[in-house]
XYZ file of C-alpha atoms in Angstrom:
301
model
C -0.229 0.139 0.151
C 1.532 3.547 -0.698
C 0.875 6.450 1.108
C 1.378 10.068 -0.195
C 3.558 12.274 1.918
C 2.178 15.886 1.857
C 5.153 18.810 0.641
C 5.408 21.240 3.456
C 6.530 24.236 1.414
C 4.679 26.520 -0.851
C 4.654 25.563 -4.754
C 4.317 28.481 -7.595
C 1.765 27.810 -9.822
C 2.263 29.462 -13.604
C -0.694 27.611 -14.703
C -4.998 29.579 -13.393
C -5.883 28.118 -10.786
C -9.746 25.865 -10.220
C -8.852 26.277 -6.683
C -12.702 28.320 -5.489
C -10.736 29.012 -1.917
C -10.373 32.912 -1.417
C -6.747 34.140 -3.152
C -5.031 37.720 -2.693
C -4.612 39.152 -6.794
C -2.556 41.867 -7.020
C -2.642 42.688 -10.376
C -5.468 45.144 -11.924
C -9.088 43.353 -12.223
C -11.964 44.710 -15.411
C -14.400 42.541 -14.205
C -17.595 44.446 -11.991
C -17.075 44.405 -8.124
C -18.202 45.710 -5.106
C -16.260 47.358 -2.813
C -17.474 46.907 0.834
C -16.232 50.964 1.763
C -17.177 54.272 0.102
C -15.875 54.802 -2.910
C -15.768 59.099 -1.386
C -15.275 60.302 1.648
C -18.604 61.097 3.636
C -16.420 64.271 5.566
C -18.876 67.328 4.715
C -17.416 68.915 1.682
C -17.580 72.918 0.681
C -18.041 71.746 -2.980
C -21.230 71.724 -4.624
C -21.221 68.059 -7.047
C -21.813 68.342 -10.277
C -25.760 67.257 -9.701
C -26.379 71.133 -8.796
C -23.107 72.472 -11.388
C -25.064 71.336 -14.580
C -27.664 73.940 -13.394
C -27.444 77.037 -14.890
C -26.660 80.027 -11.945
C -29.572 81.848 -10.800
C -29.820 85.296 -8.601
C -32.731 86.477 -6.109
C -32.522 90.883 -6.405
C -33.941 91.911 -2.865
C -36.885 94.212 -3.448
C -36.889 97.932 -2.970
C -34.251 101.156 -3.794
C -32.671 100.542 -0.650
C -30.826 103.512 1.626
C -26.944 103.283 2.695
C -26.631 103.231 6.150
C -23.035 104.000 7.438
C -20.566 101.246 8.989
C -20.301 99.711 10.861
C -23.696 97.893 10.602
C -25.295 94.223 10.483
C -28.148 93.121 8.575
C -29.851 89.867 10.026
C -32.448 88.256 8.180
C -34.201 84.367 7.353
C -34.515 82.911 3.954
C -37.413 80.250 4.037
C -36.223 77.481 0.907
C -39.070 75.687 -1.413
C -36.588 73.849 -3.198
C -32.921 72.248 -2.662
C -30.460 74.574 -3.968
C -26.519 75.592 -3.457
C -25.684 79.258 -2.408
C -22.797 80.307 -4.258
C -21.937 83.501 -2.898
C -24.493 87.368 -2.288
C -23.917 90.430 -4.053
C -23.595 93.185 -1.241
C -24.760 97.057 -2.685
C -21.563 99.317 -0.439
C -20.239 102.258 -0.893
C -18.954 102.581 -4.497
C -15.245 102.831 -4.557
C -14.555 102.145 -0.903
C -13.054 98.758 0.967
C -15.002 97.818 3.964
C -15.079 94.592 5.270
C -17.027 92.494 5.119
C -18.081 89.277 7.475
C -21.291 86.852 7.102
C -22.960 83.814 9.668
C -25.443 81.896 8.729
C -27.680 79.610 11.290
C -29.400 76.738 10.482
C -33.503 77.809 11.443
C -34.653 80.872 12.670
C -32.731 84.101 13.995
C -35.135 84.888 15.899
C -33.843 84.893 18.986
C -30.294 84.795 18.373
C -29.691 88.298 17.391
C -27.066 88.917 19.865
C -25.384 84.925 20.231
C -23.284 84.458 18.317
C -22.125 81.248 19.618
C -25.012 79.643 17.574
C -23.775 81.205 14.212
C -21.449 79.411 12.120
C -18.843 82.502 10.276
C -18.717 81.171 6.210
C -16.970 84.809 5.055
C -14.025 85.568 7.788
C -13.836 90.008 7.449
C -12.356 90.029 3.835
C -12.103 93.690 2.023
C -14.286 94.389 -0.932
C -15.905 97.290 -2.488
C -19.252 96.876 -4.259
C -20.191 93.377 -5.938
C -20.524 89.811 -5.617
C -18.314 88.247 -2.145
C -15.443 86.550 -4.127
C -16.663 83.070 -4.679
C -12.642 81.929 -3.343
C -13.900 83.840 -0.078
C -17.488 82.543 -0.172
C -17.948 79.489 0.165
C -20.899 78.025 -1.503
C -22.946 75.391 0.522
C -26.245 73.136 0.339
C -29.464 74.012 1.667
C -32.405 71.705 1.647
C -36.175 72.038 0.415
C -37.917 73.004 2.952
C -35.682 75.059 5.324
C -35.232 77.608 6.984
C -31.815 79.036 7.157
C -30.581 82.860 9.066
C -27.920 85.433 7.782
C -25.952 88.254 9.705
C -23.880 90.662 7.230
C -21.842 92.559 9.096
C -19.721 95.564 7.674
C -17.065 97.915 8.863
C -14.859 100.380 7.145
C -12.464 103.010 8.009
C -13.097 105.347 5.142
C -16.736 105.553 5.287
C -18.458 103.130 4.107
C -21.873 101.972 4.141
C -24.025 99.632 2.723
C -27.389 99.510 1.239
C -30.878 98.831 3.329
C -34.291 98.980 2.169
C -36.357 99.442 5.185
C -40.044 98.009 5.263
C -43.784 99.325 5.592
C -44.356 95.811 6.869
C -43.192 93.322 10.048
C -39.894 91.712 10.540
C -40.148 88.138 8.497
C -42.352 89.133 6.038
C -41.451 88.658 2.395
C -39.618 90.877 0.720
C -38.449 88.965 -2.125
C -38.780 85.354 -3.975
C -38.447 83.211 -6.182
C -39.773 79.950 -6.841
C -36.879 78.487 -5.327
C -36.366 80.894 -1.810
C -38.173 83.516 -0.504
C -35.601 85.971 1.755
C -38.046 88.127 4.974
C -37.357 91.435 6.222
C -34.981 91.013 9.015
C -33.555 93.681 11.598
C -31.323 95.903 11.411
C -27.694 95.952 14.038
C -26.042 99.151 14.944
C -23.055 98.352 16.726
C -19.469 98.235 15.885
C -18.624 94.229 16.669
C -21.073 91.454 14.884
C -24.112 90.668 17.787
C -23.987 93.547 19.182
C -27.481 94.738 20.961
C -28.140 97.506 19.419
C -30.758 96.579 17.332
C -33.553 98.379 15.617
C -37.266 98.099 15.459
C -38.359 98.626 12.131
C -38.032 95.787 9.569
C -35.020 96.266 7.258
C -33.781 94.512 4.510
C -30.319 93.391 2.859
C -30.113 95.435 -0.151
C -28.189 92.897 -2.566
C -28.418 89.690 -4.200
C -28.353 86.206 -3.665
C -26.724 83.703 -6.107
C -27.412 79.926 -6.406
C -27.948 76.610 -8.496
C -30.887 74.346 -8.104
C -30.413 71.267 -7.311
C -32.130 67.943 -8.466
C -31.826 65.446 -5.391
C -31.648 65.626 -1.829
C -28.947 65.406 0.734
C -28.258 65.661 4.186
C -27.994 68.920 5.326
C -24.551 68.126 7.898
C -23.535 65.880 5.802
C -21.199 66.464 2.411
C -23.904 67.317 -0.295
C -24.513 63.306 -1.640
C -22.845 60.611 0.498
C -20.671 58.396 -1.570
C -22.170 55.380 -1.523
C -20.261 51.811 -2.701
C -19.141 51.598 -5.470
C -19.989 49.006 -7.965
C -18.774 49.905 -11.065
C -16.382 48.132 -12.683
C -12.881 48.630 -11.075
C -10.162 49.909 -13.673
C -7.127 49.963 -11.447
C -4.930 47.738 -9.636
C -7.037 46.368 -6.625
C -6.042 44.583 -3.647
C -9.246 41.814 -2.874
C -10.302 38.887 -1.933
C -11.276 36.409 -4.890
C -14.059 33.826 -4.639
C -13.475 32.445 -8.229
C -11.019 30.587 -9.928
C -7.902 33.412 -10.474
C -6.995 33.830 -14.188
C -3.442 34.207 -13.904
C -0.977 33.310 -11.949
C -0.168 33.120 -8.373
C 1.595 32.333 -5.021
C -0.160 29.941 -3.272
C 1.265 27.494 -0.491
C -0.291 24.065 -1.433
C -1.319 21.617 1.155
C -1.395 19.108 -1.807
C 0.756 16.040 -1.606
C 3.504 16.350 -3.709
C 4.862 13.723 -6.323
C 7.057 12.124 -4.286
C 5.284 9.434 -2.919
C 6.380 6.331 0.155
C 5.800 2.743 -0.458
C 6.176 0.348 1.927
C 5.363 -3.235 2.436
C 7.205 -4.026 -0.555
C 8.991 -7.544 -0.922
C 12.775 -7.673 -0.400
C 13.379 -9.360 -4.203
C 12.295 -6.233 -5.493
C 13.859 -3.558 -3.055
C 17.174 -5.207 -1.765
C 20.863 -4.142 -2.196
C 21.829 -6.713 -4.881
C 18.491 -5.770 -7.187
C 17.482 -2.471 -5.864
C 14.127 -1.269 -6.131
C 10.841 -2.252 -8.193
C 8.975 0.527 -10.498
C 12.092 2.440 -10.564
C 11.393 3.349 -6.842
C 13.936 4.196 -5.138
C 15.817 2.506 -1.904
C 16.506 3.697 1.309
C 18.038 3.100 4.218
C 17.293 -0.489 5.423
C 16.587 -1.514 1.873
C 12.866 -2.314 3.028
C 11.467 0.804 2.218
C 11.450 2.399 -1.010
C 10.672 6.340 -2.351
C 9.086 6.361 -5.819
C 10.380 8.412 -8.953
C 8.589 11.490 -9.447
C 5.961 11.295 -11.691
C 5.927 7.056 -11.549
C 3.137 5.772 -8.469
């Protein structure tokens, strides 16, 4: 009876493996694969996705002629969003030809009751020096606002050279609509007269910031507190080298540890006549110590 002697050393297979056991491939795969990790970061992003950028830039212009109010001054107001959108920047009607220092804050939900509480506001424009016009795109990070949201704005303007910003005094009440289109509505808010943001010298009359909001509509919703459109697991074919666990036969040479027997076998129970010092081992076997056990040569069984 011949018993097989297992090989304990790895062997290199240069032909496709038919094993269905997981093996690690270090070459590109062009077959569809599903990654268990997201293909993009889930961290918040300040940049719009193509879903928003593919749409035209729109502008909502505030109503009223506006009156120049000497700086320092702040305008605090709410907007209501009827369609999901990306706000890209604000146009401010500042005193022409004069440098102003502008800071802008936003707050999820209405500003009402938080006019003087800076702790609940997020600064999005940090003391940018500008004249009349759009807040530069490099200083105003665009952000997503979901349909049905209310957002508070706080715009603070100062100047060292007799600057001013245009505000429109309303004949209605605070919170009434100043201007609107199909996507958003800008409300009358308050005027704050302190040199620093979130002061307490607040007007009792309704005021609206004389300016414009530039935005793009978005076609799908996304969480406001995360990236605009969280990444999903990738289901498209991978076109770059990846390290994956393959559950299908490998189509390339792989280095594996073989647990199968080698072609060298040990034969026991051979007759002395077939395995002795005089006649040697039968069937091409190789004699070992004692002359009673033979190793059959490679390829013979």
